[in-house]
Amino acid sequence: QSYERFMHESDGVIVTGPGLERLFSKVTKVPIHILENHIPHELGEFAQLWQEPKNEINLGIAGSLGHMSDYLAVLPTLRELFAQFPQLVLHAMGNETIPQLLGLPPERVRFTPWGTMQQYYEFWRPVHIGIAPLLETPYNACRSDVKALEMSACGVLPILTKALPYEEFLAKTKA
């Protein structure tokens, strides 16, 4: 209730995506503005950033423990892919418990603990395909499209759930 009171006392509210805009518009009459995500450096052309796979196909996933249910939801698909494509390697960044929770063959998982934003961008360099699963939950509807933007800015092909946070990104990229 505190945040609602702050909104009522304000001249406007800034949010990071359409999910929060929809949620907050139900409890306040003040203008709500979406602050679109951006990358703080000059972007190269995707075709120049893309690295053609050689011996390995590098799949990447990065996120906090708040994404764990999303990760577990795609785990059966990941296991099928690992069984079908022996050259597939998963790069994962986040909490130290992620590799054990995923239970994938350890020799095919490259884990990176959380670090700086520069380390995060470096994490994506060897990755060819990034996955950003989102279950349809009220919490996930309030997320933003920043993951897709970060991946593509690093030359990683993002595989996205068709979910509210990614709708505009998917429309703009004609995916």
XYZ file of N, CA, C and O in Angstrom, residues 18-172:
620
model
N 5.428 -2.841 -20.210
C 3.967 -2.762 -20.279
C 3.250 -3.523 -19.164
O 2.141 -3.164 -18.801
N 3.881 -4.541 -18.602
C 3.245 -5.277 -17.514
C 3.048 -4.414 -16.286
O 1.966 -4.393 -15.684
N 4.102 -3.675 -15.909
C 3.970 -2.765 -14.762
C 3.041 -1.611 -15.083
O 2.287 -1.155 -14.218
N 3.064 -1.153 -16.332
C 2.146 -0.086 -16.724
C 0.695 -0.538 -16.532
O -0.121 0.181 -15.955
N 0.373 -1.731 -16.977
C -0.995 -2.265 -16.824
C -1.359 -2.444 -15.354
O -2.462 -2.112 -14.926
N -0.422 -2.990 -14.575
C -0.675 -3.235 -13.156
C -0.930 -1.929 -12.409
O -1.916 -1.793 -11.684
N -0.036 -0.945 -12.595
C -0.158 0.298 -11.850
C -1.301 1.172 -12.343
O -1.852 1.959 -11.583
N -1.691 1.052 -13.606
C -2.795 1.870 -14.109
C -4.114 1.490 -13.444
O -5.067 2.267 -13.470
N -4.152 0.324 -12.811
C -5.367 -0.095 -12.097
C -5.491 0.582 -10.737
O -6.567 0.594 -10.149
N -4.375 1.141 -10.224
C -4.413 1.691 -8.869
C -4.094 3.183 -8.801
O -4.083 3.762 -7.723
N -3.820 3.814 -9.959
C -3.532 5.245 -9.921
C -4.042 5.920 -11.187
O -4.181 5.280 -12.229
N -4.286 7.194 -11.083
C -4.736 7.996 -12.231
C -3.605 8.855 -12.790
O -3.783 9.534 -13.793
N -2.432 8.861 -12.142
C -1.323 9.684 -12.642
C -0.770 9.067 -13.926
O -0.914 7.858 -14.158
N -0.142 9.881 -14.768
C 0.440 9.335 -16.002
C 1.535 8.309 -15.687
O 2.319 8.491 -14.759
N 1.550 7.239 -16.478
C 2.563 6.201 -16.326
C 3.371 6.169 -17.618
O 2.804 6.093 -18.711
N 4.670 6.229 -17.480
C 5.573 6.278 -18.631
C 6.488 5.057 -18.607
O 7.033 4.709 -17.556
N 6.670 4.443 -19.779
C 7.598 3.316 -19.887
C 8.960 3.857 -20.297
O 9.092 4.529 -21.325
N 9.961 3.582 -19.476
C 11.337 3.923 -19.803
C 11.914 2.733 -20.572
O 12.142 1.669 -19.990
N 12.072 2.890 -21.876
C 12.525 1.769 -22.691
C 13.966 1.411 -22.385
O 14.802 2.282 -22.141
N 14.235 0.118 -22.398
C 15.586 -0.370 -22.174
C 16.485 0.033 -23.329
O 16.036 0.186 -24.458
N 17.753 0.186 -23.033
C 18.741 0.514 -24.052
C 20.088 -0.053 -23.632
O 20.289 -0.413 -22.481
N 20.980 -0.137 -24.570
C 22.345 -0.589 -24.307
C 23.222 0.657 -24.249
O 23.141 1.508 -25.145
N 24.083 0.772 -23.226
C 24.844 2.018 -23.035
C 26.080 2.154 -23.923
O 26.954 2.954 -23.633
N 26.174 1.393 -24.984
C 27.306 1.547 -25.904
C 26.806 1.408 -27.340
O 25.696 0.937 -27.574
N 27.632 1.834 -28.261
C 27.278 1.759 -29.680
C 27.116 0.308 -30.097
O 27.942 -0.543 -29.762
N 26.051 0.014 -30.812
C 25.783 -1.355 -31.236
C 26.327 -1.603 -32.636
O 26.191 -0.755 -33.520
N 26.919 -2.757 -32.817
C 27.340 -3.179 -34.143
C 26.200 -3.891 -34.840
O 25.179 -4.204 -34.232
N 26.370 -4.154 -36.112
C 25.387 -4.928 -36.855
C 25.406 -6.363 -36.341
O 26.481 -6.930 -36.112
N 24.240 -6.956 -36.205
C 24.149 -8.328 -35.693
C 24.991 -9.280 -36.533
O 25.702 -10.127 -36.005
N 24.949 -9.128 -37.843
C 25.709 -10.019 -38.739
C 27.212 -9.928 -38.484
O 27.934 -10.912 -38.654
N 27.688 -8.767 -38.048
C 29.113 -8.608 -37.732
C 29.457 -9.208 -36.365
O 30.569 -9.655 -36.145
N 28.508 -9.196 -35.456
C 28.739 -9.707 -34.109
C 28.596 -11.228 -34.040
O 29.231 -11.877 -33.212
N 27.739 -11.786 -34.878
C 27.443 -13.223 -34.873
C 28.708 -14.023 -35.162
O 29.466 -13.709 -36.063
N 28.918 -15.079 -34.360
C 30.042 -15.988 -34.572
C 29.492 -17.334 -35.013
O 28.734 -17.964 -34.279
N 29.868 -17.761 -36.196
C 29.397 -19.031 -36.730
C 29.918 -20.172 -35.849
O 31.098 -20.208 -35.509
N 29.052 -21.114 -35.442
C 29.522 -22.252 -34.632
C 30.553 -23.091 -35.391
O 30.443 -23.268 -36.595
N 31.540 -23.566 -34.652
C 32.553 -24.440 -35.248
C 32.372 -25.857 -34.698
O 31.617 -26.633 -35.238
N 33.053 -26.196 -33.616
C 32.953 -27.537 -33.038
C 31.834 -27.666 -32.013
O 31.349 -28.759 -31.755
N 31.461 -26.558 -31.404
C 30.421 -26.554 -30.376
C 29.314 -25.585 -30.769
O 29.557 -24.593 -31.439
N 28.121 -25.904 -30.322
C 27.012 -24.958 -30.399
C 26.779 -24.502 -28.964
O 26.465 -25.309 -28.086
N 26.992 -23.227 -28.727
C 26.921 -22.687 -27.375
C 25.561 -22.045 -27.120
O 25.194 -21.058 -27.757
N 24.849 -22.643 -26.188
C 23.547 -22.171 -25.751
C 23.766 -21.430 -24.441
O 24.549 -21.882 -23.603
N 23.125 -20.281 -24.256
C 23.347 -19.502 -23.042
C 22.063 -19.179 -22.307
O 21.000 -19.019 -22.907
N 22.211 -19.100 -20.990
C 21.097 -18.715 -20.127
C 21.695 -17.962 -18.945
O 22.727 -18.357 -18.406
N 21.075 -16.849 -18.575
C 21.585 -16.058 -17.454
C 20.401 -15.473 -16.710
O 19.448 -15.004 -17.323
N 20.483 -15.511 -15.411
C 19.399 -14.934 -14.625
C 19.526 -15.271 -13.157
O 20.284 -16.154 -12.760
N 18.756 -14.573 -12.379
C 18.753 -14.748 -10.930
C 17.941 -15.975 -10.548
O 17.315 -16.620 -11.383
N 17.927 -16.271 -9.260
C 17.097 -17.369 -8.774
C 15.613 -17.097 -9.001
O 14.813 -18.021 -9.003
N 15.256 -15.843 -9.241
C 13.877 -15.505 -9.578
C 13.430 -16.131 -10.892
O 12.243 -16.229 -11.176
N 14.382 -16.577 -11.699
C 14.083 -17.249 -12.969
C 14.104 -18.769 -12.846
O 13.907 -19.464 -13.833
N 14.365 -19.292 -11.664
C 14.561 -20.738 -11.534
C 13.351 -21.539 -12.014
O 13.511 -22.545 -12.698
N 12.143 -21.115 -11.705
C 10.977 -21.871 -12.180
C 10.886 -21.822 -13.699
O 10.481 -22.797 -14.334
N 11.308 -20.714 -14.302
C 11.342 -20.611 -15.764
C 12.350 -21.603 -16.338
O 12.077 -22.284 -17.329
N 13.506 -21.690 -15.711
C 14.559 -22.610 -16.175
C 14.100 -24.060 -16.038
O 14.307 -24.870 -16.932
N 13.517 -24.372 -14.886
C 13.067 -25.751 -14.664
C 11.973 -26.143 -15.658
O 11.882 -27.306 -16.045
N 11.176 -25.174 -16.103
C 10.113 -25.467 -17.065
C 10.679 -25.882 -18.424
O 10.063 -26.671 -19.138
N 11.860 -25.363 -18.798
C 12.461 -25.727 -20.092
C 13.473 -26.859 -19.966
O 14.039 -27.302 -20.961
N 13.687 -27.343 -18.755
C 14.682 -28.396 -18.532
C 14.410 -29.660 -19.347
O 15.349 -30.216 -19.929
N 13.177 -30.151 -19.457
C 12.955 -31.324 -20.306
C 13.402 -31.096 -21.761
O 14.012 -31.968 -22.372
N 13.147 -29.913 -22.283
C 13.580 -29.593 -23.649
C 15.101 -29.529 -23.726
O 15.702 -30.037 -24.685
N 15.732 -28.932 -22.732
C 17.201 -28.885 -22.708
C 17.794 -30.293 -22.686
O 18.761 -30.574 -23.403
N 17.213 -31.165 -21.886
C 17.722 -32.544 -21.812
C 17.567 -33.253 -23.162
O 18.458 -33.989 -23.583
N 16.439 -33.032 -23.836
C 16.251 -33.621 -25.172
C 17.300 -33.094 -26.147
O 17.872 -33.859 -26.932
N 17.533 -31.791 -26.110
C 18.532 -31.196 -26.997
C 19.934 -31.749 -26.708
O 20.696 -32.029 -27.630
N 20.257 -31.897 -25.424
C 21.566 -32.442 -25.048
C 21.721 -33.874 -25.544
O 22.795 -34.269 -25.987
N 20.659 -34.653 -25.491
C 20.711 -36.033 -25.964
C 20.847 -36.087 -27.484
O 21.540 -36.947 -28.031
N 20.200 -35.167 -28.174
C 20.181 -35.182 -29.632
C 21.417 -34.538 -30.261
O 21.843 -34.932 -31.339
N 22.008 -33.548 -29.587
C 23.136 -32.803 -30.150
C 24.335 -32.860 -29.209
O 24.464 -32.031 -28.313
N 25.250 -33.818 -29.413
C 26.399 -33.955 -28.515
C 27.339 -32.751 -28.534
O 28.126 -32.577 -27.603
N 27.261 -31.907 -29.553
C 28.128 -30.739 -29.618
C 27.534 -29.525 -28.878
O 28.154 -28.468 -28.822
N 26.362 -29.690 -28.279
C 25.708 -28.599 -27.555
C 26.345 -28.421 -26.182
O 26.533 -29.376 -25.437
N 26.681 -27.165 -25.862
C 27.247 -26.803 -24.563
C 26.403 -25.672 -23.987
O 26.042 -24.736 -24.706
N 26.064 -25.771 -22.712
C 25.277 -24.728 -22.051
C 26.204 -23.810 -21.267
O 26.982 -24.270 -20.438
N 26.095 -22.523 -21.532
C 26.778 -21.494 -20.748
C 25.716 -20.894 -19.829
O 24.676 -20.434 -20.307
N 25.956 -20.928 -18.531
C 24.982 -20.419 -17.559
C 25.667 -19.402 -16.656
O 26.793 -19.620 -16.206
N 24.987 -18.299 -16.405
C 25.509 -17.276 -15.498
C 24.452 -16.982 -14.454
O 23.270 -16.851 -14.771
N 24.886 -16.891 -13.210
C 23.956 -16.566 -12.136
C 24.419 -17.114 -10.811
O 25.612 -17.196 -10.518
N 23.463 -17.542 -10.009
C 23.712 -18.096 -8.686
C 24.424 -19.442 -8.782
O 24.152 -20.230 -9.689
N 25.296 -19.720 -7.839
C 26.116 -20.943 -7.843
C 25.307 -22.233 -7.824
O 25.817 -23.292 -8.170
N 24.054 -22.170 -7.427
C 23.248 -23.390 -7.354
C 22.661 -23.805 -8.710
O 22.163 -24.915 -8.847
N 22.740 -22.924 -9.698
C 22.105 -23.200 -10.997
C 22.606 -24.490 -11.644
O 21.788 -25.316 -12.057
N 23.919 -24.731 -11.747
C 24.348 -25.970 -12.422
C 23.798 -27.245 -11.761
O 23.369 -28.161 -12.469
N 23.784 -27.288 -10.425
C 23.275 -28.478 -9.744
C 21.774 -28.630 -9.950
O 21.280 -29.747 -10.113
N 21.046 -27.525 -9.925
C 19.590 -27.592 -10.098
C 19.211 -28.047 -11.500
O 18.225 -28.739 -11.685
N 20.006 -27.668 -12.495
C 19.704 -28.079 -13.865
C 20.030 -29.550 -14.081
O 19.380 -30.223 -14.866
N 21.050 -30.048 -13.392
C 21.381 -31.471 -13.478
C 21.784 -31.943 -14.865
O 21.554 -33.089 -15.216
N 22.382 -31.074 -15.658
C 22.870 -31.457 -16.977
C 24.292 -32.001 -16.862
O 24.956 -31.770 -15.852
N 24.793 -32.720 -17.862
C 26.155 -33.276 -17.769
C 27.176 -32.168 -17.477
O 27.297 -31.214 -18.262
N 27.893 -32.250 -16.371
C 28.786 -31.159 -15.961
C 29.868 -30.831 -16.985
O 30.294 -29.685 -17.088
N 30.292 -31.823 -17.770
C 31.330 -31.563 -18.772
C 30.802 -30.721 -19.942
O 31.583 -30.227 -20.756
N 29.486 -30.537 -19.993
C 28.887 -29.752 -21.078
C 28.223 -28.478 -20.569
O 27.431 -27.848 -21.272
N 28.563 -28.087 -19.340
C 28.040 -26.856 -18.750
C 29.215 -25.969 -18.370
O 30.138 -26.410 -17.690
N 29.202 -24.744 -18.841
C 30.218 -23.745 -18.490
C 29.523 -22.721 -17.605
O 28.693 -21.944 -18.087
N 29.853 -22.730 -16.314
C 29.172 -21.854 -15.365
C 30.026 -20.627 -15.064
O 31.239 -20.724 -14.870
N 29.354 -19.468 -15.001
C 29.985 -18.205 -14.629
C 29.163 -17.585 -13.501
O 27.958 -17.370 -13.682
N 29.774 -17.316 -12.345
C 29.011 -16.653 -11.276
C 28.748 -15.188 -11.645
O 29.425 -14.617 -12.498
N 27.739 -14.599 -10.970
C 27.438 -13.194 -11.221
C 28.681 -12.344 -11.069
O 29.537 -12.622 -10.243
N 28.757 -11.285 -11.830
C 29.875 -10.349 -11.767
C 29.404 -8.967 -12.164
O 28.237 -8.615 -12.011
N 30.310 -8.223 -12.749
C 30.001 -6.862 -13.193
C 29.215 -6.902 -14.511
O 29.121 -7.953 -15.155
N 28.714 -5.763 -14.934
C 28.032 -5.698 -16.231
C 29.002 -6.039 -17.353
O 28.632 -6.714 -18.313
N 30.248 -5.607 -17.241
C 31.244 -5.949 -18.263
C 31.435 -7.467 -18.325
O 31.501 -8.043 -19.409
N 31.497 -8.129 -17.166
C 31.625 -9.585 -17.139
C 30.377 -10.255 -17.723
O 30.475 -11.289 -18.376
N 29.228 -9.645 -17.494
C 27.983 -10.172 -18.053
C 28.031 -10.126 -19.578
O 27.717 -11.101 -20.248
N 28.448 -8.985 -20.142
C 28.557 -8.893 -21.599
C 29.624 -9.858 -22.126
O 29.446 -10.454 -23.188
N 30.707 -10.020 -21.407
C 31.754 -10.980 -21.803
C 31.209 -12.414 -21.783
O 31.582 -13.233 -22.620
N 30.354 -12.717 -20.821
C 29.745 -14.041 -20.728
C 29.051 -14.410 -22.038
O 29.122 -15.553 -22.496
N 28.390 -13.452 -22.674
C 27.625 -13.725 -23.890
C 28.504 -13.910 -25.129
O 28.049 -14.477 -26.118
N 29.774 -13.477 -25.102
C 30.624 -13.536 -26.301
C 30.687 -14.903 -26.980
O 30.540 -14.975 -28.186
N 30.928 -16.012 -26.268
C 31.029 -17.297 -26.970
C 29.680 -17.946 -27.287
O 29.618 -18.968 -27.950
N 28.600 -17.337 -26.811
C 27.274 -17.940 -26.946
C 26.695 -17.652 -28.331
O 26.783 -16.534 -28.831
N 26.100 -18.677 -28.931
C 25.436 -18.523 -30.237
C 23.934 -18.271 -30.077
O 23.362 -17.433 -30.762
N 23.322 -19.032 -29.186
C 21.875 -18.970 -28.994
C 21.589 -18.753 -27.507
O 22.059 -19.521 -26.667
N 20.836 -17.721 -27.203
C 20.462 -17.451 -25.818
C 18.998 -17.781 -25.606
O 18.173 -17.567 -26.489
N 18.690 -18.327 -24.436
C 17.291 -18.625 -24.137
C 16.828 -17.758 -22.965
O 17.579 -17.520 -22.029
N 15.611 -17.286 -23.088
C 15.015 -16.439 -22.052
C 13.588 -16.907 -21.804
O 12.629 -16.269 -22.215
N 13.455 -18.058 -21.142
C 12.103 -18.576 -20.896
C 11.376 -17.757 -19.845
O 11.984 -17.270 -18.896
N 10.088 -17.581 -20.046
C 9.243 -16.899 -19.068
C 7.917 -17.649 -18.968
O 7.190 -17.751 -19.948
N 7.646 -18.174 -17.797
C 6.331 -18.758 -17.556
C 5.308 -17.632 -17.507
O 5.632 -16.495 -17.156
N 4.068 -17.939 -17.837
C 3.020 -16.921 -17.774
C 2.570 -16.752 -16.334
O 1.656 -17.442 -15.874
N 3.234 -15.844 -15.632
C 2.869 -15.516 -14.258
C 2.714 -14.001 -14.149
O 3.294 -13.264 -14.958
N 1.953 -13.519 -13.187
C 1.828 -12.064 -13.016
C 3.193 -11.399 -12.784
O 3.444 -10.314 -13.296
N 4.067 -12.071 -12.047
C 5.408 -11.512 -11.789
C 6.181 -11.367 -13.096
O 6.756 -10.316 -13.381
N 6.209 -12.419 -13.917
C 6.946 -12.366 -15.175
C 6.351 -11.360 -16.155
O 7.072 -10.778 -16.955
N 5.043 -11.146 -16.099
C 4.413 -10.162 -16.984
C 4.934 -8.759 -16.697
O 4.890 -7.885 -17.565
N 5.453 -8.546 -15.508
C 5.964 -7.235 -15.119
C 7.456 -7.074 -15.387
O 8.043 -6.046 -15.060
N 8.077 -8.066 -15.995
C 9.482 -7.949 -16.366
C 9.604 -7.096 -17.623
O 8.611 -6.740 -18.242
N 10.845 -6.808 -18.022
C 11.077 -6.019 -19.227
C 11.761 -6.881 -20.291
O 12.057 -8.052 -20.060
N 12.034 -6.282 -21.427
C 12.661 -6.996 -22.539
C 14.188 -6.893 -22.545
O 14.837 -7.215 -23.538
N 14.768 -6.476 -21.438
C 16.203 -6.188 -21.417
C 17.054 -7.405 -21.771
O 18.083 -7.272 -22.432
N 16.651 -8.594 -21.389
C 17.446 -9.795 -21.687
C 17.591 -9.985 -23.195
O 18.683 -10.255 -23.694
N 16.504 -9.824 -23.937
C 16.555 -9.978 -25.395
C 17.441 -8.912 -26.020
O 18.222 -9.194 -26.942
N 17.346 -7.714 -25.524
C 18.148 -6.610 -26.033
C 19.631 -6.856 -25.774
O 20.472 -6.681 -26.668
N 19.964 -7.288 -24.565
C 21.367 -7.553 -24.226
C 21.949 -8.681 -25.073
O 23.069 -8.575 -25.570
N 21.182 -9.756 -25.233
C 21.679 -10.877 -26.035
C 21.957 -10.432 -27.467
O 23.044 -10.678 -28.001
N 20.979 -9.814 -28.093
C 21.149 -9.443 -29.496
C 22.253 -8.407 -29.667
O 22.962 -8.418 -30.673
N 22.448 -7.528 -28.676
C 23.527 -6.548 -28.742
C 24.902 -7.210 -28.678
O 25.900 -6.613 -29.095
N 24.939 -8.441 -28.180
C 26.203 -9.191 -28.087
C 26.345 -10.201 -29.230
O 27.249 -11.036 -29.216
N 25.454 -10.157 -30.210
C 25.532 -11.080 -31.339
C 24.996 -12.460 -31.032
O 25.357 -13.437 -31.679
N 24.126 -12.547 -30.041
C 23.516 -13.821 -29.643
C 22.083 -13.844 -30.148
O 21.337 -12.878 -29.967
N 21.703 -14.936 -30.780
C 20.325 -15.090 -31.255
C 19.436 -15.419 -30.059
O 19.570 -16.482 -29.463
N 18.523 -14.515 -29.667
C 17.670 -14.799 -28.510
C 16.469 -15.669 -28.890
O 15.779 -15.397 -29.864
N 16.257 -16.716 -28.117
C 15.056 -17.540 -28.227
C 14.164 -17.117 -27.068
O 14.517 -17.292 -25.903
N 13.019 -16.540 -27.404
C 12.171 -15.911 -26.406
C 10.817 -16.580 -26.317
O 10.288 -17.067 -27.308
N 10.262 -16.555 -25.134
C 8.883 -16.956 -24.933
C 7.997 -15.852 -25.506
O 8.290 -14.671 -25.342
N 6.932 -16.230 -26.167
C 5.988 -15.226 -26.655
C 5.184 -14.754 -25.449
O 4.134 -15.299 -25.126
N 5.729 -13.755 -24.775
C 5.154 -13.251 -23.528
C 5.148 -11.722 -23.577
O 5.906 -11.108 -24.337
N 4.327 -11.112 -22.758
C 4.147 -9.665 -22.743
C 5.460 -8.878 -22.755
O 5.605 -7.966 -23.568
N 6.432 -9.196 -21.910
C 7.653 -8.387 -21.928
C 8.383 -8.385 -23.273
O 9.082 -7.431 -23.590
N 8.215 -9.431 -24.071
C 8.946 -9.542 -25.331
C 8.100 -9.214 -26.560
O 8.610 -9.261 -27.684
N 6.826 -8.887 -26.403
C 5.952 -8.665 -27.553
C 6.476 -7.585 -28.492
O 6.536 -7.775 -29.709
N 6.863 -6.442 -27.961
C 7.334 -5.346 -28.811
C 8.665 -5.714 -29.472
O 8.871 -5.434 -30.650
N 9.568 -6.342 -28.733
C 10.850 -6.763 -29.308
C 10.617 -7.725 -30.463
O 11.209 -7.574 -31.532
N 9.742 -8.699 -30.269
C 9.437 -9.665 -31.319
C 8.801 -8.980 -32.526
O 9.118 -9.302 -33.673
N 7.928 -8.037 -32.292
C 7.284 -7.322 -33.403
C 8.304 -6.489 -34.186
O 8.292 -6.487 -35.412
N 9.191 -5.789 -33.471
C 10.185 -4.947 -34.135
C 11.200 -5.769 -34.926
O 11.728 -5.307 -35.931
